[in-house]
Short mmCIF file of C-alpha atoms and ligand atoms in Angstrom, two decimals:
data_model
loop_
_atom_site.label_atom_id
_atom_site.label_comp_id
_atom_site.label_asym_id
_atom_site.label_seq_id
_atom_site.Cartn_x
_atom_site.Cartn_y
_atom_site.Cartn_z
CA MET A 571 -5.48 -15.30 -19.26
CA ASN A 572 -2.07 -14.41 -20.75
CA LYS A 573 -3.45 -11.07 -20.68
CA ALA A 574 -3.86 -11.38 -17.81
CA LYS A 575 -1.18 -13.89 -16.15
CA LYS A 576 1.31 -10.88 -17.59
CA GLN A 577 -0.23 -8.11 -15.65
CA ALA A 578 -0.42 -10.16 -12.65
CA GLN A 579 3.21 -10.95 -12.86
CA ARG A 580 4.38 -7.48 -13.31
CA LEU A 581 2.62 -6.47 -10.43
CA LEU A 582 4.13 -9.23 -8.42
CA ASN A 583 7.86 -8.36 -9.64
CA PHE A 584 5.98 -4.88 -8.59
CA ILE A 585 5.40 -6.02 -4.96
CA ASP A 586 8.82 -7.94 -4.27
CA SER A 587 11.08 -4.79 -5.11
CA SER A 588 8.84 -2.52 -2.71
CA PRO A 589 9.39 -4.03 0.44
CA SER A 590 8.33 -0.75 2.21
CA PRO A 591 7.08 2.30 1.88
CA TRP A 592 9.53 4.01 0.90
CA HIS A 593 10.44 0.81 -1.29
CA VAL A 594 6.97 0.91 -2.40
CA THR A 595 7.30 5.38 -3.46
CA THR A 596 10.49 4.32 -4.92
CA SER A 597 9.24 1.82 -8.11
CA ILE A 598 6.52 4.31 -9.48
CA ILE A 599 9.17 6.51 -8.78
CA THR A 600 10.88 4.33 -11.03
CA GLU A 601 7.69 4.01 -13.60
CA LEU A 602 6.83 7.75 -13.79
CA GLU A 603 10.45 8.97 -14.79
CA GLU A 604 10.38 6.06 -17.39
CA LYS A 605 7.20 7.58 -19.44
CA LYS A 606 9.13 10.93 -18.57
CA PHE A 607 7.18 12.30 -15.79
CA GLN A 608 9.46 15.51 -13.80
CA CYS A 609 9.92 15.36 -9.60
CA LEU A 610 8.73 18.25 -8.10
CA ASP A 611 9.37 19.89 -4.91
CA GLU A 612 7.03 21.19 -2.30
CA ARG A 613 9.60 23.30 -1.45
CA GLU A 614 10.33 25.47 -5.05
CA ALA A 615 8.04 27.12 -7.02
CA TRP A 616 6.01 25.33 -9.51
CA HIS A 617 6.17 25.98 -13.28
CA LEU A 618 2.69 23.62 -15.43
CA ALA A 619 2.14 23.09 -18.49
CA PRO A 620 -0.57 21.73 -20.51
CA GLY A 621 0.35 18.24 -20.55
CA GLY A 622 3.06 17.96 -18.69
CA ARG A 623 3.77 15.05 -16.69
CA TYR A 624 4.82 15.42 -12.77
CA TYR A 625 4.99 14.04 -9.07
CA VAL A 626 5.25 14.67 -5.74
CA VAL A 627 6.53 12.94 -2.67
CA ARG A 628 5.95 14.76 0.93
CA ASP A 629 8.13 12.14 3.73
CA GLY A 630 9.07 9.86 1.34
CA SER A 631 6.92 7.51 1.50
CA SER A 632 3.52 9.32 0.36
CA ILE A 633 2.61 10.33 -3.56
CA ILE A 634 0.83 11.71 -6.11
CA GLY A 635 1.51 11.80 -9.47
CA PHE A 636 -0.71 13.40 -11.66
CA ILE A 637 -0.74 14.45 -16.05
CA VAL A 638 -2.90 17.87 -16.92
CA GLY A 639 -4.85 17.16 -18.74
CA SER A 640 -5.66 19.11 -21.73
CA GLY A 641 -8.95 20.79 -21.13
CA ASP A 642 -10.15 23.41 -19.10
CA LEU A 643 -9.75 22.06 -15.44
CA THR A 644 -11.96 24.40 -14.03
CA GLN A 645 -15.39 22.47 -16.92
CA HIS A 646 -12.68 19.13 -16.70
CA GLY A 647 -11.15 18.94 -12.60
CA PHE A 648 -9.12 16.37 -11.45
CA ARG A 649 -9.71 12.11 -11.78
CA ILE A 650 -7.64 10.55 -8.41
CA ILE A 651 -7.12 7.11 -7.66
CA ALA A 652 -6.68 7.14 -4.69
CA ALA A 653 -4.62 4.46 -2.50
CA HIS A 654 -2.44 3.67 0.67
CA THR A 655 1.41 2.69 0.47
CA ASP A 656 1.75 0.96 3.96
CA SER A 657 0.87 -3.06 5.78
CA PRO A 658 0.21 -3.96 8.14
CA GLY A 659 3.30 -5.58 9.61
CA LEU A 660 6.47 -5.48 12.54
CA ARG A 661 8.91 -3.05 12.76
CA VAL A 662 12.41 -3.05 14.35
CA LYS A 663 12.53 -0.73 17.46
CA PRO A 664 15.43 2.04 17.91
CA HIS A 665 17.33 -0.44 20.53
CA ALA A 666 16.36 -2.97 18.68
CA ALA A 667 19.03 -5.59 19.59
CA HIS A 668 19.08 -6.93 22.89
CA THR A 669 21.03 -10.03 24.53
CA CYS A 670 17.85 -13.51 26.29
CA GLY A 671 20.56 -16.42 27.04
CA PRO A 672 22.50 -17.25 24.86
CA MET A 673 20.91 -15.07 21.78
CA ILE A 674 20.79 -12.04 20.06
CA ARG A 675 17.05 -10.78 19.18
CA LEU A 676 15.03 -7.23 18.94
CA GLY A 677 12.37 -5.85 19.40
CA VAL A 678 9.46 -5.13 17.13
CA GLU A 679 6.47 -2.94 17.76
CA VAL A 680 2.82 -4.06 16.38
CA TYR A 681 3.05 -1.28 13.38
CA GLY A 682 -1.11 -1.72 12.29
CA GLY A 683 -3.28 -4.62 12.54
CA PRO A 684 -0.99 -7.43 11.87
CA ILE A 685 -2.24 -11.43 11.95
CA LEU A 686 0.67 -11.39 14.41
CA ALA A 687 1.14 -15.72 13.96
CA THR A 688 1.07 -15.75 9.78
CA PHE A 689 4.95 -14.02 10.72
CA THR A 690 6.00 -17.09 12.87
CA ASP A 691 8.72 -19.34 10.89
CA ARG A 692 8.55 -17.87 7.62
CA ASP A 693 12.22 -16.47 6.34
CA LEU A 694 11.83 -12.53 7.31
CA GLY A 695 13.94 -9.62 5.66
CA LEU A 696 14.27 -4.97 7.04
CA ALA A 697 13.80 -2.88 4.75
CA GLY A 698 13.08 0.52 4.90
CA ARG A 699 14.80 3.90 5.59
CA VAL A 700 17.98 4.99 7.42
CA VAL A 701 19.08 8.34 8.29
CA ILE A 702 22.50 9.14 8.77
CA LYS A 703 25.37 11.43 9.31
CA THR A 704 26.75 13.05 6.04
CA GLY A 705 28.21 16.08 8.19
CA SER A 706 29.68 19.43 10.83
CA ALA A 707 25.56 20.76 10.89
CA VAL A 708 22.26 20.14 11.79
CA THR A 709 21.15 19.76 8.57
CA ASP A 710 23.37 17.36 7.42
CA ILE A 711 21.71 14.36 6.45
CA ASP A 712 21.00 11.69 4.26
CA THR A 713 18.27 8.67 4.01
CA PRO A 714 20.09 5.66 1.92
CA LEU A 715 17.06 2.87 1.99
CA ILE A 716 17.42 -0.62 3.01
CA HIS A 717 16.61 -4.07 1.79
CA PHE A 718 18.42 -7.39 2.62
CA LYS A 719 16.51 -9.47 -0.17
CA LYS A 720 17.87 -12.86 2.61
CA PRO A 721 16.42 -13.35 5.11
CA LEU A 722 18.14 -12.29 8.19
CA VAL A 723 15.82 -13.12 11.48
CA ARG A 724 12.82 -15.27 12.42
CA ILE A 725 10.30 -15.29 14.62
CA PRO A 726 10.74 -19.66 15.17
CA ASN A 727 7.10 -21.56 16.58
CA MET A 728 7.20 -23.08 20.22
CA ALA A 729 6.95 -26.46 19.62
CA ILE A 730 3.61 -28.25 20.44
CA HIS A 731 5.06 -30.35 22.18
CA MET A 732 5.33 -27.95 24.55
CA ASN A 733 2.34 -26.02 23.66
CA LYS A 734 -0.54 -27.85 23.22
CA GLU A 735 -3.12 -26.32 22.65
CA VAL A 736 -2.48 -25.00 20.28
CA ASN A 737 -4.11 -26.34 17.54
CA GLU A 738 -7.05 -25.67 19.86
CA ALA A 739 -6.48 -22.59 21.39
CA GLY A 740 -4.98 -20.72 17.81
CA LEU A 741 -1.31 -19.20 18.29
CA LYS A 742 -1.18 -15.65 20.30
CA LEU A 743 1.36 -14.08 20.59
CA ASP A 744 2.60 -11.55 24.03
CA ARG A 745 3.90 -8.68 21.79
CA GLN A 746 6.62 -7.76 24.32
CA ASN A 747 8.00 -11.69 24.60
CA GLU A 748 7.16 -13.84 22.30
CA LEU A 749 7.59 -11.42 18.98
CA PRO A 750 11.27 -10.35 19.56
CA MET A 751 12.37 -11.74 16.96
CA MET A 752 16.31 -14.41 16.68
CA LEU A 753 18.69 -12.72 14.97
CA SER A 754 22.20 -14.34 16.58
CA VAL A 755 24.58 -16.08 18.58
CA LEU A 756 25.37 -14.71 21.09
CA GLN A 757 29.35 -13.55 20.28
CA GLU A 758 30.83 -12.20 23.94
CA ASP A 759 32.47 -9.64 21.79
CA LEU A 760 30.34 -6.83 21.21
CA PRO A 761 27.16 -5.32 22.97
CA ALA A 762 24.61 -7.14 21.28
CA GLN A 763 23.22 -2.79 19.57
CA GLN A 764 26.88 -2.36 18.64
CA GLN A 765 27.10 -6.07 16.68
CA PHE A 766 23.31 -4.99 15.42
CA LEU A 767 24.03 -1.88 13.90
CA ALA A 768 27.53 -2.86 12.01
CA ILE A 769 24.38 -5.50 9.82
CA ILE A 770 23.27 -1.71 9.50
CA ALA A 771 25.81 0.02 8.45
CA HIS A 772 27.81 -2.80 5.73
CA GLU A 773 24.55 -2.95 4.28
CA ILE A 774 24.34 0.81 3.27
CA GLY A 775 28.11 1.28 3.36
CA VAL A 776 28.58 3.89 6.23
CA GLU A 777 30.52 3.51 8.98
CA ALA A 778 28.71 2.74 12.19
CA ASP A 779 28.71 5.74 14.06
CA ALA A 780 26.90 7.80 11.29
CA ILE A 781 22.94 5.88 11.56
CA LEU A 782 21.39 8.39 14.02
CA SER A 783 18.30 6.41 13.24
CA TRP A 784 15.77 4.01 10.91
CA GLU A 785 12.02 3.25 10.04
CA LEU A 786 12.26 -0.31 9.47
CA GLN A 787 10.30 -2.99 8.22
CA VAL A 788 9.94 -7.28 8.72
CA PHE A 789 8.79 -8.16 5.48
CA ASP A 790 8.81 -12.29 3.98
CA THR A 791 11.33 -12.47 1.93
CA GLN A 792 9.66 -15.37 -0.11
CA PRO A 793 9.28 -13.73 -3.98
CA GLY A 794 4.84 -13.63 -4.69
CA SER A 795 4.06 -16.42 -6.91
CA PHE A 796 1.16 -18.22 -8.89
CA PHE A 797 -0.61 -21.18 -7.80
CA GLY A 798 -3.78 -23.09 -8.50
CA PRO A 799 -4.96 -25.03 -12.12
CA ASP A 800 -3.84 -23.02 -14.59
CA ASP A 801 -2.32 -20.11 -12.08
CA GLN A 802 -5.84 -19.74 -11.17
CA PHE A 803 -4.53 -17.41 -8.44
CA ILE A 804 -1.51 -15.58 -6.53
CA ALA A 805 -0.43 -15.13 -3.54
CA ASN A 806 2.58 -12.41 -2.09
CA GLY A 807 2.90 -9.96 1.26
CA GLN A 808 1.16 -6.72 0.65
CA LEU A 809 -1.45 -7.74 -1.60
CA ASP A 810 -3.33 -4.80 0.67
CA ASN A 811 -2.78 -2.18 -1.20
CA LEU A 812 -0.17 -2.93 -3.33
CA ALA A 813 -2.11 -4.39 -6.46
CA SER A 814 -3.91 -1.42 -5.66
CA CYS A 815 -1.27 1.14 -6.42
CA HIS A 816 -0.16 -0.97 -9.36
CA ALA A 817 -3.47 -1.02 -10.77
CA GLY A 818 -4.18 2.67 -10.48
CA LEU A 819 -0.25 3.04 -11.81
CA CYS A 820 -0.49 1.24 -14.64
CA ALA A 821 -4.28 2.61 -16.33
CA LEU A 822 -1.97 6.35 -15.69
CA LEU A 823 0.90 5.20 -18.10
CA ASP A 824 -1.72 4.08 -20.57
CA VAL A 825 -3.58 7.18 -21.28
CA ASP A 826 -1.87 9.10 -23.04
CA ASN A 827 -3.31 13.52 -24.05
CA PRO A 828 -5.88 12.93 -20.97
CA ILE A 829 -9.03 16.05 -20.93
CA ALA A 830 -9.16 15.78 -17.81
CA THR A 831 -6.00 15.71 -14.68
CA ASN A 832 -5.64 12.47 -13.56
CA MET A 833 -4.01 12.07 -10.39
CA ILE A 834 -2.21 9.16 -8.95
CA ALA A 835 -2.25 9.49 -4.46
CA TYR A 836 -0.98 6.88 -3.01
CA PHE A 837 -0.87 7.91 1.18
CA ASP A 838 1.46 6.41 3.62
CA HIS A 839 0.02 5.64 7.34
CA GLU A 840 -3.58 4.03 6.19
CA GLU A 841 -3.03 1.40 8.32
CA VAL A 842 -2.62 3.64 11.51
CA GLY A 843 -5.31 5.57 10.83
CA SER A 844 -4.18 8.10 8.50
CA ARG A 845 -3.68 11.17 10.95
CA SER A 846 -0.29 12.33 9.82
CA CYS A 847 1.58 14.81 7.69
CA LYS A 848 2.12 12.23 4.99
CA GLY A 849 -1.54 10.49 6.07
CA ALA A 850 -5.37 10.72 4.16
CA GLY A 851 -6.11 12.75 6.41
CA GLY A 852 -3.69 15.66 6.29
CA SER A 853 -3.14 18.00 4.34
CA PHE A 854 -0.82 16.66 1.12
CA LEU A 855 -4.10 16.28 -1.63
CA PRO A 856 -5.58 19.35 -0.86
CA ASP A 857 -2.34 21.23 -1.31
CA ILE A 858 -0.97 19.62 -4.50
CA LEU A 859 -4.40 19.98 -5.44
CA GLU A 860 -3.85 24.04 -4.55
CA ARG A 861 -0.68 24.57 -6.51
CA ILE A 862 -1.91 21.98 -9.56
CA SER A 863 -5.54 25.02 -10.12
CA ILE A 864 -3.28 28.36 -8.14
CA ASN A 865 -3.37 30.02 -11.18
CA LEU A 866 -7.79 29.81 -11.04
CA ASP A 867 -9.32 32.10 -8.91
CA ARG A 868 -11.29 31.18 -5.74
CA GLU A 869 -14.74 30.02 -7.85
CA SER A 870 -13.53 28.63 -10.65
CA GLN A 871 -10.87 26.66 -8.38
CA LYS A 872 -14.06 24.72 -6.63
CA ARG A 873 -15.73 24.52 -8.82
CA ALA A 874 -12.68 22.49 -10.83
CA LEU A 875 -13.72 20.37 -6.83
CA SER A 876 -17.08 19.89 -7.51
CA ASN A 877 -16.13 18.29 -11.27
CA SER A 878 -14.03 15.96 -9.25
CA PHE A 879 -13.87 11.99 -9.19
CA ILE A 880 -12.36 10.44 -6.08
CA LEU A 881 -12.09 5.82 -7.17
CA SER A 882 -10.33 5.43 -3.66
CA ALA A 883 -8.82 1.88 -3.94
CA ASP A 884 -8.22 -0.79 -1.17
CA MET A 885 -8.51 -4.38 -1.32
CA ALA A 886 -12.20 -6.54 -0.02
CA HIS A 887 -12.84 -9.63 1.88
CA ALA A 888 -12.87 -11.95 -0.42
CA TYR A 889 -15.60 -14.66 0.41
CA HIS A 890 -13.58 -17.22 2.31
CA PRO A 891 -15.08 -21.12 2.00
CA ASN A 892 -14.29 -22.59 5.05
CA TYR A 893 -16.45 -19.83 7.02
CA PRO A 894 -19.90 -18.63 5.62
CA LYS A 895 -20.55 -16.90 8.49
CA PHE A 896 -18.59 -13.97 7.82
CA TYR A 897 -20.60 -12.95 4.52
CA ASP A 898 -23.82 -12.02 3.82
CA ASN A 899 -25.10 -14.47 1.59
CA GLU A 900 -26.36 -11.39 -1.34
CA HIS A 901 -23.61 -9.74 -0.80
CA GLN A 902 -20.30 -12.46 -1.50
CA VAL A 903 -17.86 -11.28 -3.27
CA VAL A 904 -15.73 -13.92 -5.92
CA ILE A 905 -12.08 -14.78 -6.38
CA ASN A 906 -11.93 -13.84 -9.55
CA ALA A 907 -15.15 -12.11 -10.78
CA GLY A 908 -14.29 -8.86 -10.76
CA PRO A 909 -13.45 -5.39 -8.57
CA ALA A 910 -15.58 -5.26 -5.94
CA ILE A 911 -18.05 -1.82 -5.27
CA LYS A 912 -18.56 -1.21 -1.71
CA ILE A 913 -20.53 0.04 0.00
CA ASN A 914 -21.25 0.72 4.05
CA ALA A 915 -24.63 3.40 5.33
CA ASN A 916 -22.49 4.56 8.29
CA GLN A 917 -20.45 5.31 5.77
CA ARG A 918 -16.43 3.70 6.22
CA TYR A 919 -16.75 3.60 3.18
CA SER A 920 -17.01 6.85 0.51
CA SER A 921 -19.30 5.33 -2.24
CA ASP A 922 -22.64 6.44 -2.34
CA SER A 923 -26.03 5.37 -4.39
CA ILE A 924 -24.46 8.50 -8.38
CA SER A 925 -20.53 7.09 -7.62
CA GLU A 926 -21.49 3.83 -7.23
CA ALA A 927 -23.83 4.43 -10.45
CA LEU A 928 -20.23 5.12 -12.12
CA PHE A 929 -18.34 2.61 -11.35
CA VAL A 930 -21.03 0.63 -12.86
CA ARG A 931 -20.67 2.04 -15.83
CA LEU A 932 -16.81 2.53 -16.06
CA CYS A 933 -17.39 -0.87 -15.87
CA GLU A 934 -19.27 -2.19 -18.46
CA GLU A 935 -17.97 0.22 -20.85
CA ALA A 936 -14.30 -1.50 -19.39
CA ASP A 937 -15.59 -5.17 -20.12
CA VAL A 938 -15.26 -6.09 -17.49
CA PRO A 939 -17.18 -7.72 -14.43
CA TYR A 940 -17.91 -6.28 -11.22
CA GLN A 941 -19.66 -7.21 -7.65
CA LYS A 942 -20.57 -5.42 -4.51
CA TYR A 943 -20.26 -6.10 -0.98
CA VAL A 944 -21.60 -4.80 2.45
CA HIS A 945 -20.52 -6.22 6.25
CA ARG A 946 -22.65 -8.46 7.42
CA SER A 947 -24.83 -6.35 9.59
CA ASN A 948 -24.36 -8.02 12.61
CA LEU A 949 -20.37 -7.18 12.23
CA PRO A 950 -18.42 -4.21 12.60
CA CYS A 951 -16.94 -2.73 8.87
CA GLY A 952 -14.06 -1.81 8.51
CA GLY A 953 -12.11 1.91 6.75
CA THR A 954 -10.15 3.10 4.45
CA ILE A 955 -9.05 6.34 2.73
CA GLY A 956 -11.74 7.25 0.70
CA ALA A 957 -14.32 8.67 3.46
CA ILE A 958 -11.71 10.64 5.03
CA THR A 959 -10.20 11.72 1.76
CA ALA A 960 -13.12 12.71 0.76
CA ALA A 961 -14.60 14.55 3.56
CA LYS A 962 -10.78 15.94 3.44
CA VAL A 963 -10.85 17.51 0.05
CA GLY A 964 -14.42 17.49 -0.71
CA ILE A 965 -14.69 15.50 -4.21
CA ARG A 966 -17.60 12.27 -4.99
CA SER A 967 -16.27 9.44 -4.21
CA VAL A 968 -16.78 5.60 -4.68
CA ASP A 969 -15.23 3.22 -2.88
CA VAL A 970 -13.74 -0.08 -4.53
CA GLY A 971 -11.46 -2.91 -4.40
CA ASN A 972 -10.20 -6.47 -5.45
CA PRO A 973 -11.00 -9.67 -3.20
CA LEU A 974 -8.73 -11.14 -0.98
CA TRP A 975 -8.16 -13.86 0.76
CA SER A 976 -6.39 -13.59 4.60
CA MET A 977 -6.09 -9.60 4.84
CA HIS A 978 -3.23 -8.46 6.63
CA SER A 979 -1.49 -12.02 7.34
CA ALA A 980 2.43 -12.17 6.08
CA ARG A 981 0.98 -13.17 2.53
CA GLU A 982 -1.80 -12.77 0.89
CA SER A 983 -3.31 -14.50 -1.95
CA ALA A 984 -5.82 -12.92 -4.68
CA GLY A 985 -7.35 -13.92 -8.01
CA THR A 986 -4.79 -13.75 -11.03
CA LEU A 987 -7.67 -12.37 -13.45
CA ASP A 988 -9.06 -9.80 -10.79
CA HIS A 989 -6.29 -7.56 -10.84
CA ASP A 990 -5.92 -6.51 -15.01
CA TYR A 991 -10.38 -5.79 -14.27
CA MET A 992 -8.88 -3.72 -11.91
CA ILE A 993 -6.66 -2.08 -14.60
CA ARG A 994 -9.21 -2.48 -17.57
CA ALA A 995 -11.42 -0.47 -15.17
CA MET A 996 -9.81 2.76 -13.65
CA ILE A 997 -8.12 3.02 -17.22
CA ALA A 998 -11.79 3.77 -18.10
CA LEU A 999 -12.28 6.30 -15.51
CA PHE A 1000 -8.47 7.55 -16.71
CA ARG A 1001 -10.38 8.18 -20.31
CA MET A 1002 -13.62 9.59 -19.36
CA ASN A 1003 -13.70 12.98 -20.85
CO1 CO B 2548 -5.91 -1.59 2.57
#
């Protein structure tokens, strides 16, 4: 338990310092650079060395890190762990601040599919990137990240006295009228948006009129925690899917001098369908694989892809004993019982019998328990980046994920043991010849 708890604590710290996809990438870069990974710019020419350690970022929030294998790329190919950097939630609108009676509120858009009710009555912060003007030319811009660590905004619940049915009907929130967040009490002398701009400008140390635009995510400022006897469980925001990102990163950093080219490929925009220049449905991964193998002839490039493997990691629905009717009895996956292999005949998940078997062998090699997850046959099944990525690059793939309660809640929970299990299974992949 001690080693597993240490790994889980590292994960909680990783999440606490990564409240937006841009911060996720930054946290990963920090760890990669400590281990001598070099930054590659997509606009420059690349000169890769055997055994070299590199990373590439696309638009700040998708990142690929890799170690060039010592073996022949044609024969050994790529070992890729894929995951996503984004989490569902609320995003601050451009003209967010507005007055409503005596209050200033911030309007939000819903990003992906969060459980909206979980964002009420929480100590919410804002984080993301701001684009500022730095000079007179059109291209004179900078993109500082912003992270309000203290609670800044709130969505207070309606008192039960005025919402008497809430416990029977559930908490339903109108996205336009009932999600705007309380920022402050109106001060007569300054318009609402200017007050908000002043807060942003002060935080990043610029004049308010330098601010051109932003992508700001709402997050829960409560740090991650352990709970349960012997700290069996962990709770935090964004466990989906930062737990998988962190596990893959730990595995990449654990294996020196691999024979195959080991890679992590983490994409933004999974929660909104992956179709963007930096999403899993875009050209990011194919472009990077092509550039790594650019000195091979076309046939050898294709052979390298055929000799490759993708492990797509995203969280799985842990069995919830209060809601047994939502699970297939024979395919319940349980917290702290190891990674789940996700299987769907309709290819919502990328796993096939071969990739499934391969992951079983990796778990056996790592002495890690594993589980198999299949959604109930009479419920629609979600999807993740596995099938999208596999289709894009033509590489065999398996979809796996650690069991998670309350997926897409502002505060999700999972098992302390499972994180270490997943890291060990991933290390086995990166050690595979
Ligand atoms: Co996910």
